[in-house]
């Protein structure tokens, strides 16, 4: 149940909406703070932000409608009654990406990477607030029941009372995701300051690397979070139903995370090979990446759904996510120019 904060006339304003709105304002403020030293005008950010909000909400809702079409009476209801159902965070990321491209195309910034780098920490912070907003509704909870009394509190667990009045405690997936995204926000800020404008080997672009790290780190967190939660949007196709026997148990966010990680790996591998030449190391990195996806999907997702061995399966899934991040980060480092002695980044 979504808790109501106040009424504006006959319209209810929910606490979750207020938290997300605050997160959006914090994201905008952080983006402006990072962009201002790079440009004399804030027009690009002020153009980018409303576009990102509109496109992000539309694509996120459209994706949710497609994979949850059964809960809506019509397509129009999905965009007229926002109290029904939810939205898919990958759509928000795609909307932000598209908004940055539009701002670039109209000539307000020299490239999309510059704007996306400044927006990346704020984007991570916004996602943290989105996860925190679940404190005021019943979303993003885990099916894992907590029985140890010392863990029956945030950030580990949240209570739930059924119709019969029985109270149970379940893993607070939303709060753990909130804490993880706060850490990623700090990590992205550090990366932005120390390596955001690091000189890269041709043809790797100097800008856009903070955004790619955001995609990678957020994806690693989302793979685990969407596996833990009991309400993740699954990939139920409606136009190509034949795929459902292969995809209906897979989370949309997990597939999106794997695709974005693949994009980052392809980008840096291509740049590294063009600048340094082919090396057996790049083949090993791709083998490691494939093995990490197999570990995430089979030893983590597949096994946990069939065995219920949560600790073992999720430990394996987290370790393989870390392996995926380390491999891609090492490929990124091979694209960067070596630091000169005495030079501080």
JSON list of N, CA, C and O in Angstrom, two decimals, residues 67-119:
[
{"chain": "A", "resi": 67, "resn": "UNK", "atom": "N", "xyz": [5.54, -5.38, -20.64]},
{"chain": "A", "resi": 67, "resn": "UNK", "atom": "CA", "xyz": [5.81, -6.63, -19.94]},
{"chain": "A", "resi": 67, "resn": "UNK", "atom": "C", "xyz": [4.80, -6.91, -18.83]},
{"chain": "A", "resi": 67, "resn": "UNK", "atom": "O", "xyz": [4.87, -7.95, -18.18]},
{"chain": "A", "resi": 68, "resn": "UNK", "atom": "N", "xyz": [3.85, -5.99, -18.60]},
{"chain": "A", "resi": 68, "resn": "UNK", "atom": "CA", "xyz": [2.80, -6.20, -17.58]},
{"chain": "A", "resi": 68, "resn": "UNK", "atom": "C", "xyz": [1.44, -5.79, -18.15]},
{"chain": "A", "resi": 68, "resn": "UNK", "atom": "O", "xyz": [0.61, -5.23, -17.45]},
{"chain": "A", "resi": 69, "resn": "UNK", "atom": "N", "xyz": [1.22, -6.06, -19.41]},
{"chain": "A", "resi": 69, "resn": "UNK", "atom": "CA", "xyz": [0.03, -5.56, -20.10]},
{"chain": "A", "resi": 69, "resn": "UNK", "atom": "C", "xyz": [-1.26, -6.08, -19.50]},
{"chain": "A", "resi": 69, "resn": "UNK", "atom": "O", "xyz": [-2.32, -5.45, -19.61]},
{"chain": "A", "resi": 70, "resn": "UNK", "atom": "N", "xyz": [-1.20, -7.22, -18.82]},
{"chain": "A", "resi": 70, "resn": "UNK", "atom": "CA", "xyz": [-2.41, -7.83, -18.28]},
{"chain": "A", "resi": 70, "resn": "UNK", "atom": "C", "xyz": [-3.06, -7.02, -17.17]},
{"chain": "A", "resi": 70, "resn": "UNK", "atom": "O", "xyz": [-4.26, -7.18, -16.90]},
{"chain": "A", "resi": 71, "resn": "UNK", "atom": "N", "xyz": [-2.31, -6.14, -16.51]},
{"chain": "A", "resi": 71, "resn": "UNK", "atom": "CA", "xyz": [-2.90, -5.39, -15.39]},
{"chain": "A", "resi": 71, "resn": "UNK", "atom": "C", "xyz": [-3.58, -4.11, -15.86]},
{"chain": "A", "resi": 71, "resn": "UNK", "atom": "O", "xyz": [-4.22, -3.42, -15.06]},
{"chain": "A", "resi": 72, "resn": "UNK", "atom": "N", "xyz": [-3.45, -3.80, -17.16]},
{"chain": "A", "resi": 72, "resn": "UNK", "atom": "CA", "xyz": [-4.08, -2.59, -17.70]},
{"chain": "A", "resi": 72, "resn": "UNK", "atom": "C", "xyz": [-5.23, -2.96, -18.63]},
{"chain": "A", "resi": 72, "resn": "UNK", "atom": "O", "xyz": [-5.15, -3.95, -19.36]},
{"chain": "A", "resi": 73, "resn": "UNK", "atom": "N", "xyz": [-6.28, -2.16, -18.58]},
{"chain": "A", "resi": 73, "resn": "UNK", "atom": "CA", "xyz": [-7.41, -2.37, -19.49]},
{"chain": "A", "resi": 73, "resn": "UNK", "atom": "C", "xyz": [-7.10, -1.89, -20.90]},
{"chain": "A", "resi": 73, "resn": "UNK", "atom": "O", "xyz": [-7.67, -2.38, -21.87]},
{"chain": "A", "resi": 74, "resn": "UNK", "atom": "N", "xyz": [-6.19, -0.93, -21.01]},
{"chain": "A", "resi": 74, "resn": "UNK", "atom": "CA", "xyz": [-5.83, -0.39, -22.32]},
{"chain": "A", "resi": 74, "resn": "UNK", "atom": "C", "xyz": [-4.47, 0.27, -22.24]},
{"chain": "A", "resi": 74, "resn": "UNK", "atom": "O", "xyz": [-3.93, 0.51, -21.14]},
{"chain": "A", "resi": 75, "resn": "UNK", "atom": "N", "xyz": [-3.93, 0.58, -23.42]},
{"chain": "A", "resi": 75, "resn": "UNK", "atom": "CA", "xyz": [-2.64, 1.29, -23.48]},
{"chain": "A", "resi": 75, "resn": "UNK", "atom": "C", "xyz": [-2.77, 2.67, -22.85]},
{"chain": "A", "resi": 75, "resn": "UNK", "atom": "O", "xyz": [-1.88, 3.13, -22.13]},
{"chain": "A", "resi": 76, "resn": "UNK", "atom": "N", "xyz": [-3.90, 3.34, -23.10]},
{"chain": "A", "resi": 76, "resn": "UNK", "atom": "CA", "xyz": [-4.11, 4.68, -22.56]},
{"chain": "A", "resi": 76, "resn": "UNK", "atom": "C", "xyz": [-4.14, 4.70, -21.04]},
{"chain": "A", "resi": 76, "resn": "UNK", "atom": "O", "xyz": [-3.69, 5.67, -20.42]},
{"chain": "A", "resi": 77, "resn": "UNK", "atom": "N", "xyz": [-4.65, 3.64, -20.43]},
{"chain": "A", "resi": 77, "resn": "UNK", "atom": "CA", "xyz": [-4.72, 3.60, -18.97]},
{"chain": "A", "resi": 77, "resn": "UNK", "atom": "C", "xyz": [-3.33, 3.60, -18.35]},
{"chain": "A", "resi": 77, "resn": "UNK", "atom": "O", "xyz": [-3.12, 4.14, -17.26]},
{"chain": "A", "resi": 78, "resn": "UNK", "atom": "N", "xyz": [-2.38, 3.01, -19.05]},
{"chain": "A", "resi": 78, "resn": "UNK", "atom": "CA", "xyz": [-1.02, 2.96, -18.53]},
{"chain": "A", "resi": 78, "resn": "UNK", "atom": "C", "xyz": [-0.41, 4.34, -18.38]},
{"chain": "A", "resi": 78, "resn": "UNK", "atom": "O", "xyz": [0.48, 4.56, -17.55]},
{"chain": "A", "resi": 79, "resn": "UNK", "atom": "N", "xyz": [-0.90, 5.31, -19.19]},
{"chain": "A", "resi": 79, "resn": "UNK", "atom": "CA", "xyz": [-0.35, 6.65, -19.15]},
{"chain": "A", "resi": 79, "resn": "UNK", "atom": "C", "xyz": [-1.33, 7.68, -18.59]},
{"chain": "A", "resi": 79, "resn": "UNK", "atom": "O", "xyz": [-1.03, 8.87, -18.57]},
{"chain": "A", "resi": 80, "resn": "UNK", "atom": "N", "xyz": [-2.47, 7.21, -18.11]},
{"chain": "A", "resi": 80, "resn": "UNK", "atom": "CA", "xyz": [-3.44, 8.12, -17.49]},
{"chain": "A", "resi": 80, "resn": "UNK", "atom": "C", "xyz": [-3.62, 7.84, -16.01]},
{"chain": "A", "resi": 80, "resn": "UNK", "atom": "O", "xyz": [-4.02, 8.73, -15.26]},
{"chain": "A", "resi": 81, "resn": "UNK", "atom": "N", "xyz": [-3.33, 6.62, -15.59]},
{"chain": "A", "resi": 81, "resn": "UNK", "atom": "CA", "xyz": [-3.47, 6.24, -14.18]},
{"chain": "A", "resi": 81, "resn": "UNK", "atom": "C", "xyz": [-2.13, 5.73, -13.68]},
{"chain": "A", "resi": 81, "resn": "UNK", "atom": "O", "xyz": [-1.84, 4.53, -13.76]},
{"chain": "A", "resi": 82, "resn": "UNK", "atom": "N", "xyz": [-1.31, 6.64, -13.15]},
{"chain": "A", "resi": 82, "resn": "UNK", "atom": "CA", "xyz": [0.03, 6.25, -12.70]},
{"chain": "A", "resi": 82, "resn": "UNK", "atom": "C", "xyz": [0.02, 5.62, -11.31]},
{"chain": "A", "resi": 82, "resn": "UNK", "atom": "O", "xyz": [1.07, 5.21, -10.81]},
{"chain": "A", "resi": 83, "resn": "UNK", "atom": "N", "xyz": [-1.15, 5.55, -10.68]},
{"chain": "A", "resi": 83, "resn": "UNK", "atom": "CA", "xyz": [-1.25, 4.83, -9.42]},
{"chain": "A", "resi": 83, "resn": "UNK", "atom": "C", "xyz": [-1.34, 3.33, -9.64]},
{"chain": "A", "resi": 83, "resn": "UNK", "atom": "O", "xyz": [-1.23, 2.56, -8.70]},
{"chain": "A", "resi": 84, "resn": "UNK", "atom": "N", "xyz": [-1.57, 2.94, -10.89]},
{"chain": "A", "resi": 84, "resn": "UNK", "atom": "CA", "xyz": [-1.67, 1.53, -11.24]},
{"chain": "A", "resi": 84, "resn": "UNK", "atom": "C", "xyz": [-0.34, 1.04, -11.79]},
{"chain": "A", "resi": 84, "resn": "UNK", "atom": "O", "xyz": [0.18, 1.59, -12.76]},
{"chain": "A", "resi": 85, "resn": "UNK", "atom": "N", "xyz": [0.19, 0.01, -11.15]},
{"chain": "A", "resi": 85, "resn": "UNK", "atom": "CA", "xyz": [1.45, -0.53, -11.62]},
{"chain": "A", "resi": 85, "resn": "UNK", "atom": "C", "xyz": [2.66, 0.31, -11.24]},
{"chain": "A", "resi": 85, "resn": "UNK", "atom": "O", "xyz": [2.61, 1.12, -10.31]},
{"chain": "A", "resi": 86, "resn": "UNK", "atom": "N", "xyz": [3.74, 0.14, -11.98]},
{"chain": "A", "resi": 86, "resn": "UNK", "atom": "CA", "xyz": [4.99, 0.81, -11.64]},
{"chain": "A", "resi": 86, "resn": "UNK", "atom": "C", "xyz": [5.69, 1.23, -12.94]},
{"chain": "A", "resi": 86, "resn": "UNK", "atom": "O", "xyz": [5.03, 1.59, -13.90]},
{"chain": "A", "resi": 87, "resn": "UNK", "atom": "N", "xyz": [7.03, 1.18, -12.95]},
{"chain": "A", "resi": 87, "resn": "UNK", "atom": "CA", "xyz": [7.80, 1.54, -14.12]},
{"chain": "A", "resi": 87, "resn": "UNK", "atom": "C", "xyz": [9.11, 0.75, -14.09]},
{"chain": "A", "resi": 87, "resn": "UNK", "atom": "O", "xyz": [9.45, 0.14, -13.07]},
{"chain": "A", "resi": 88, "resn": "UNK", "atom": "N", "xyz": [9.82, 0.73, -15.20]},
{"chain": "A", "resi": 88, "resn": "UNK", "atom": "CA", "xyz": [11.07, -0.02, -15.31]},
{"chain": "A", "resi": 88, "resn": "UNK", "atom": "C", "xyz": [12.24, 0.95, -15.34]},
{"chain": "A", "resi": 88, "resn": "UNK", "atom": "O", "xyz": [12.34, 1.78, -16.26]},
{"chain": "A", "resi": 89, "resn": "UNK", "atom": "N", "xyz": [13.14, 0.82, -14.40]},
{"chain": "A", "resi": 89, "resn": "UNK", "atom": "CA", "xyz": [14.29, 1.73, -14.32]},
{"chain": "A", "resi": 89, "resn": "UNK", "atom": "C", "xyz": [15.17, 1.74, -15.57]},
{"chain": "A", "resi": 89, "resn": "UNK", "atom": "O", "xyz": [15.71, 2.79, -15.91]},
{"chain": "A", "resi": 90, "resn": "UNK", "atom": "N", "xyz": [15.34, 0.62, -16.27]},
{"chain": "A", "resi": 90, "resn": "UNK", "atom": "CA", "xyz": [16.12, 0.70, -17.52]},
{"chain": "A", "resi": 90, "resn": "UNK", "atom": "C", "xyz": [15.57, 1.74, -18.49]},
{"chain": "A", "resi": 90, "resn": "UNK", "atom": "O", "xyz": [16.33, 2.37, -19.22]},
{"chain": "A", "resi": 91, "resn": "UNK", "atom": "N", "xyz": [14.25, 1.94, -18.48]},
{"chain": "A", "resi": 91, "resn": "UNK", "atom": "CA", "xyz": [13.66, 2.96, -19.34]},
{"chain": "A", "resi": 91, "resn": "UNK", "atom": "C", "xyz": [14.10, 4.36, -18.96]},
{"chain": "A", "resi": 91, "resn": "UNK", "atom": "O", "xyz": [14.26, 5.23, -19.84]},
{"chain": "A", "resi": 92, "resn": "UNK", "atom": "N", "xyz": [14.28, 4.60, -17.68]},
{"chain": "A", "resi": 92, "resn": "UNK", "atom": "CA", "xyz": [14.77, 5.91, -17.22]},
{"chain": "A", "resi": 92, "resn": "UNK", "atom": "C", "xyz": [16.18, 6.16, -17.75]},
{"chain": "A", "resi": 92, "resn": "UNK", "atom": "O", "xyz": [16.50, 7.25, -18.24]},
{"chain": "A", "resi": 93, "resn": "UNK", "atom": "N", "xyz": [17.03, 5.13, -17.67]},
{"chain": "A", "resi": 93, "resn": "UNK", "atom": "CA", "xyz": [18.40, 5.27, -18.16]},
{"chain": "A", "resi": 93, "resn": "UNK", "atom": "C", "xyz": [18.42, 5.52, -19.66]},
{"chain": "A", "resi": 93, "resn": "UNK", "atom": "O", "xyz": [19.15, 6.38, -20.16]},
{"chain": "A", "resi": 94, "resn": "UNK", "atom": "N", "xyz": [17.58, 4.80, -20.40]},
{"chain": "A", "resi": 94, "resn": "UNK", "atom": "CA", "xyz": [17.50, 5.02, -21.85]},
{"chain": "A", "resi": 94, "resn": "UNK", "atom": "C", "xyz": [17.01, 6.44, -22.16]},
{"chain": "A", "resi": 94, "resn": "UNK", "atom": "O", "xyz": [17.48, 7.07, -23.11]},
{"chain": "A", "resi": 95, "resn": "UNK", "atom": "N", "xyz": [16.05, 6.92, -21.36]},
{"chain": "A", "resi": 95, "resn": "UNK", "atom": "CA", "xyz": [15.55, 8.28, -21.56]},
{"chain": "A", "resi": 95, "resn": "UNK", "atom": "C", "xyz": [16.61, 9.33, -21.32]},
{"chain": "A", "resi": 95, "resn": "UNK", "atom": "O", "xyz": [16.71, 10.32, -22.07]},
{"chain": "A", "resi": 96, "resn": "UNK", "atom": "N", "xyz": [17.42, 9.15, -20.29]},
{"chain": "A", "resi": 96, "resn": "UNK", "atom": "CA", "xyz": [18.53, 10.07, -20.01]},
{"chain": "A", "resi": 96, "resn": "UNK", "atom": "C", "xyz": [19.54, 10.04, -21.14]},
{"chain": "A", "resi": 96, "resn": "UNK", "atom": "O", "xyz": [20.04, 11.09, -21.59]},
{"chain": "A", "resi": 97, "resn": "UNK", "atom": "N", "xyz": [19.87, 8.86, -21.60]},
{"chain": "A", "resi": 97, "resn": "UNK", "atom": "CA", "xyz": [20.81, 8.68, -22.71]},
{"chain": "A", "resi": 97, "resn": "UNK", "atom": "C", "xyz": [20.31, 9.41, -23.95]},
{"chain": "A", "resi": 97, "resn": "UNK", "atom": "O", "xyz": [21.05, 10.13, -24.62]},
{"chain": "A", "resi": 98, "resn": "UNK", "atom": "N", "xyz": [19.03, 9.20, -24.28]},
{"chain": "A", "resi": 98, "resn": "UNK", "atom": "CA", "xyz": [18.44, 9.83, -25.46]},
{"chain": "A", "resi": 98, "resn": "UNK", "atom": "C", "xyz": [18.39, 11.35, -25.32]},
{"chain": "A", "resi": 98, "resn": "UNK", "atom": "O", "xyz": [18.65, 12.08, -26.28]},
{"chain": "A", "resi": 99, "resn": "UNK", "atom": "N", "xyz": [18.06, 11.84, -24.12]},
{"chain": "A", "resi": 99, "resn": "UNK", "atom": "CA", "xyz": [18.00, 13.28, -23.88]},
{"chain": "A", "resi": 99, "resn": "UNK", "atom": "C", "xyz": [19.37, 13.92, -24.10]},
{"chain": "A", "resi": 99, "resn": "UNK", "atom": "O", "xyz": [19.48, 15.01, -24.69]},
{"chain": "A", "resi": 100, "resn": "UNK", "atom": "N", "xyz": [20.43, 13.27, -23.64]},
{"chain": "A", "resi": 100, "resn": "UNK", "atom": "CA", "xyz": [21.78, 13.80, -23.84]},
{"chain": "A", "resi": 100, "resn": "UNK", "atom": "C", "xyz": [22.12, 13.85, -25.33]},
{"chain": "A", "resi": 100, "resn": "UNK", "atom": "O", "xyz": [22.76, 14.80, -25.80]},
{"chain": "A", "resi": 101, "resn": "UNK", "atom": "N", "xyz": [21.70, 12.83, -26.08]},
{"chain": "A", "resi": 101, "resn": "UNK", "atom": "CA", "xyz": [21.97, 12.81, -27.52]},
{"chain": "A", "resi": 101, "resn": "UNK", "atom": "C", "xyz": [21.23, 13.95, -28.22]},
{"chain": "A", "resi": 101, "resn": "UNK", "atom": "O", "xyz": [21.78, 14.59, -29.12]},
{"chain": "A", "resi": 102, "resn": "UNK", "atom": "N", "xyz": [20.00, 14.22, -27.81]},
{"chain": "A", "resi": 102, "resn": "UNK", "atom": "CA", "xyz": [19.22, 15.32, -28.41]},
{"chain": "A", "resi": 102, "resn": "UNK", "atom": "C", "xyz": [19.88, 16.66, -28.14]},
{"chain": "A", "resi": 102, "resn": "UNK", "atom": "O", "xyz": [20.00, 17.52, -29.03]},
{"chain": "A", "resi": 103, "resn": "UNK", "atom": "N", "xyz": [20.34, 16.87, -26.90]},
{"chain": "A", "resi": 103, "resn": "UNK", "atom": "CA", "xyz": [21.02, 18.12, -26.55]},
{"chain": "A", "resi": 103, "resn": "UNK", "atom": "C", "xyz": [22.28, 18.29, -27.39]},
{"chain": "A", "resi": 103, "resn": "UNK", "atom": "O", "xyz": [22.63, 19.39, -27.83]},
{"chain": "A", "resi": 104, "resn": "UNK", "atom": "N", "xyz": [23.00, 17.18, -27.63]},
{"chain": "A", "resi": 104, "resn": "UNK", "atom": "CA", "xyz": [24.18, 17.23, -28.49]},
{"chain": "A", "resi": 104, "resn": "UNK", "atom": "C", "xyz": [23.81, 17.56, -29.93]},
{"chain": "A", "resi": 104, "resn": "UNK", "atom": "O", "xyz": [24.46, 18.38, -30.58]},
{"chain": "A", "resi": 105, "resn": "UNK", "atom": "N", "xyz": [22.73, 16.95, -30.43]},
{"chain": "A", "resi": 105, "resn": "UNK", "atom": "CA", "xyz": [22.35, 17.14, -31.82]},
{"chain": "A", "resi": 105, "resn": "UNK", "atom": "C", "xyz": [21.90, 18.58, -32.12]},
{"chain": "A", "resi": 105, "resn": "UNK", "atom": "O", "xyz": [22.04, 19.06, -33.23]},
{"chain": "A", "resi": 106, "resn": "UNK", "atom": "N", "xyz": [21.36, 19.24, -31.11]},
{"chain": "A", "resi": 106, "resn": "UNK", "atom": "CA", "xyz": [20.94, 20.63, -31.34]},
{"chain": "A", "resi": 106, "resn": "UNK", "atom": "C", "xyz": [22.09, 21.61, -31.09]},
{"chain": "A", "resi": 106, "resn": "UNK", "atom": "O", "xyz": [21.89, 22.82, -31.16]},
{"chain": "A", "resi": 107, "resn": "UNK", "atom": "N", "xyz": [23.26, 21.07, -30.77]},
{"chain": "A", "resi": 107, "resn": "UNK", "atom": "CA", "xyz": [24.47, 21.89, -30.72]},
{"chain": "A", "resi": 107, "resn": "UNK", "atom": "C", "xyz": [24.77, 22.57, -29.40]},
{"chain": "A", "resi": 107, "resn": "UNK", "atom": "O", "xyz": [25.58, 23.50, -29.36]},
{"chain": "A", "resi": 108, "resn": "UNK", "atom": "N", "xyz": [24.18, 22.10, -28.30]},
{"chain": "A", "resi": 108, "resn": "UNK", "atom": "CA", "xyz": [24.42, 22.75, -27.02]},
{"chain": "A", "resi": 108, "resn": "UNK", "atom": "C", "xyz": [25.67, 22.23, -26.30]},
{"chain": "A", "resi": 108, "resn": "UNK", "atom": "O", "xyz": [26.19, 22.89, -25.40]},
{"chain": "A", "resi": 109, "resn": "UNK", "atom": "N", "xyz": [26.09, 21.02, -26.65]},
{"chain": "A", "resi": 109, "resn": "UNK", "atom": "CA", "xyz": [27.31, 20.45, -26.06]},
{"chain": "A", "resi": 109, "resn": "UNK", "atom": "C", "xyz": [28.15, 19.86, -27.18]},
{"chain": "A", "resi": 109, "resn": "UNK", "atom": "O", "xyz": [27.62, 19.44, -28.22]},
{"chain": "A", "resi": 110, "resn": "UNK", "atom": "N", "xyz": [29.48, 19.78, -27.00]},
{"chain": "A", "resi": 110, "resn": "UNK", "atom": "CA", "xyz": [30.34, 19.24, -28.06]},
{"chain": "A", "resi": 110, "resn": "UNK", "atom": "C", "xyz": [30.18, 17.74, -28.28]},
{"chain": "A", "resi": 110, "resn": "UNK", "atom": "O", "xyz": [30.46, 17.23, -29.36]},
{"chain": "A", "resi": 111, "resn": "UNK", "atom": "N", "xyz": [29.75, 17.01, -27.24]},
{"chain": "A", "resi": 111, "resn": "UNK", "atom": "CA", "xyz": [29.51, 15.57, -27.36]},
{"chain": "A", "resi": 111, "resn": "UNK", "atom": "C", "xyz": [28.61, 15.12, -26.22]},
{"chain": "A", "resi": 111, "resn": "UNK", "atom": "O", "xyz": [28.46, 15.82, -25.21]},
{"chain": "A", "resi": 112, "resn": "UNK", "atom": "N", "xyz": [28.01, 13.96, -26.38]},
{"chain": "A", "resi": 112, "resn": "UNK", "atom": "CA", "xyz": [27.09, 13.46, -25.34]},
{"chain": "A", "resi": 112, "resn": "UNK", "atom": "C", "xyz": [27.85, 13.03, -24.09]},
{"chain": "A", "resi": 112, "resn": "UNK", "atom": "O", "xyz": [27.32, 13.13, -22.98]},
{"chain": "A", "resi": 113, "resn": "UNK", "atom": "N", "xyz": [29.08, 12.55, -24.28]},
{"chain": "A", "resi": 113, "resn": "UNK", "atom": "CA", "xyz": [29.84, 12.05, -23.14]},
{"chain": "A", "resi": 113, "resn": "UNK", "atom": "C", "xyz": [30.07, 13.10, -22.07]},
{"chain": "A", "resi": 113, "resn": "UNK", "atom": "O", "xyz": [30.01, 12.81, -20.87]},
{"chain": "A", "resi": 114, "resn": "UNK", "atom": "N", "xyz": [30.34, 14.33, -22.49]},
{"chain": "A", "resi": 114, "resn": "UNK", "atom": "CA", "xyz": [30.57, 15.41, -21.53]},
{"chain": "A", "resi": 114, "resn": "UNK", "atom": "C", "xyz": [29.37, 15.60, -20.61]},
{"chain": "A", "resi": 114, "resn": "UNK", "atom": "O", "xyz": [29.51, 15.72, -19.38]},
{"chain": "A", "resi": 115, "resn": "UNK", "atom": "N", "xyz": [28.18, 15.62, -21.19]},
{"chain": "A", "resi": 115, "resn": "UNK", "atom": "CA", "xyz": [26.96, 15.83, -20.41]},
{"chain": "A", "resi": 115, "resn": "UNK", "atom": "C", "xyz": [26.63, 14.61, -19.57]},
{"chain": "A", "resi": 115, "resn": "UNK", "atom": "O", "xyz": [26.25, 14.73, -18.39]},
{"chain": "A", "resi": 116, "resn": "UNK", "atom": "N", "xyz": [26.79, 13.42, -20.14]},
{"chain": "A", "resi": 116, "resn": "UNK", "atom": "CA", "xyz": [26.47, 12.20, -19.41]},
{"chain": "A", "resi": 116, "resn": "UNK", "atom": "C", "xyz": [27.43, 11.96, -18.25]},
{"chain": "A", "resi": 116, "resn": "UNK", "atom": "O", "xyz": [27.02, 11.45, -17.20]},
{"chain": "A", "resi": 117, "resn": "UNK", "atom": "N", "xyz": [28.70, 12.35, -18.41]},
{"chain": "A", "resi": 117, "resn": "UNK", "atom": "CA", "xyz": [29.65, 12.23, -17.31]},
{"chain": "A", "resi": 117, "resn": "UNK", "atom": "C", "xyz": [29.20, 13.06, -16.11]},
{"chain": "A", "resi": 117, "resn": "UNK", "atom": "O", "xyz": [29.30, 12.62, -14.95]},
{"chain": "A", "resi": 118, "resn": "UNK", "atom": "N", "xyz": [28.72, 14.28, -16.38]},
{"chain": "A", "resi": 118, "resn": "UNK", "atom": "CA", "xyz": [28.26, 15.15, -15.30]},
{"chain": "A", "resi": 118, "resn": "UNK", "atom": "C", "xyz": [26.96, 14.64, -14.68]},
{"chain": "A", "resi": 118, "resn": "UNK", "atom": "O", "xyz": [26.70, 14.88, -13.50]},
{"chain": "A", "resi": 119, "resn": "UNK", "atom": "N", "xyz": [26.17, 13.93, -15.48]},
{"chain": "A", "resi": 119, "resn": "UNK", "atom": "CA", "xyz": [24.88, 13.45, -15.00]},
{"chain": "A", "resi": 119, "resn": "UNK", "atom": "C", "xyz": [24.98, 12.11, -14.28]},
{"chain": "A", "resi": 119, "resn": "UNK", "atom": "O", "xyz": [24.07, 11.75, -13.51]}
]
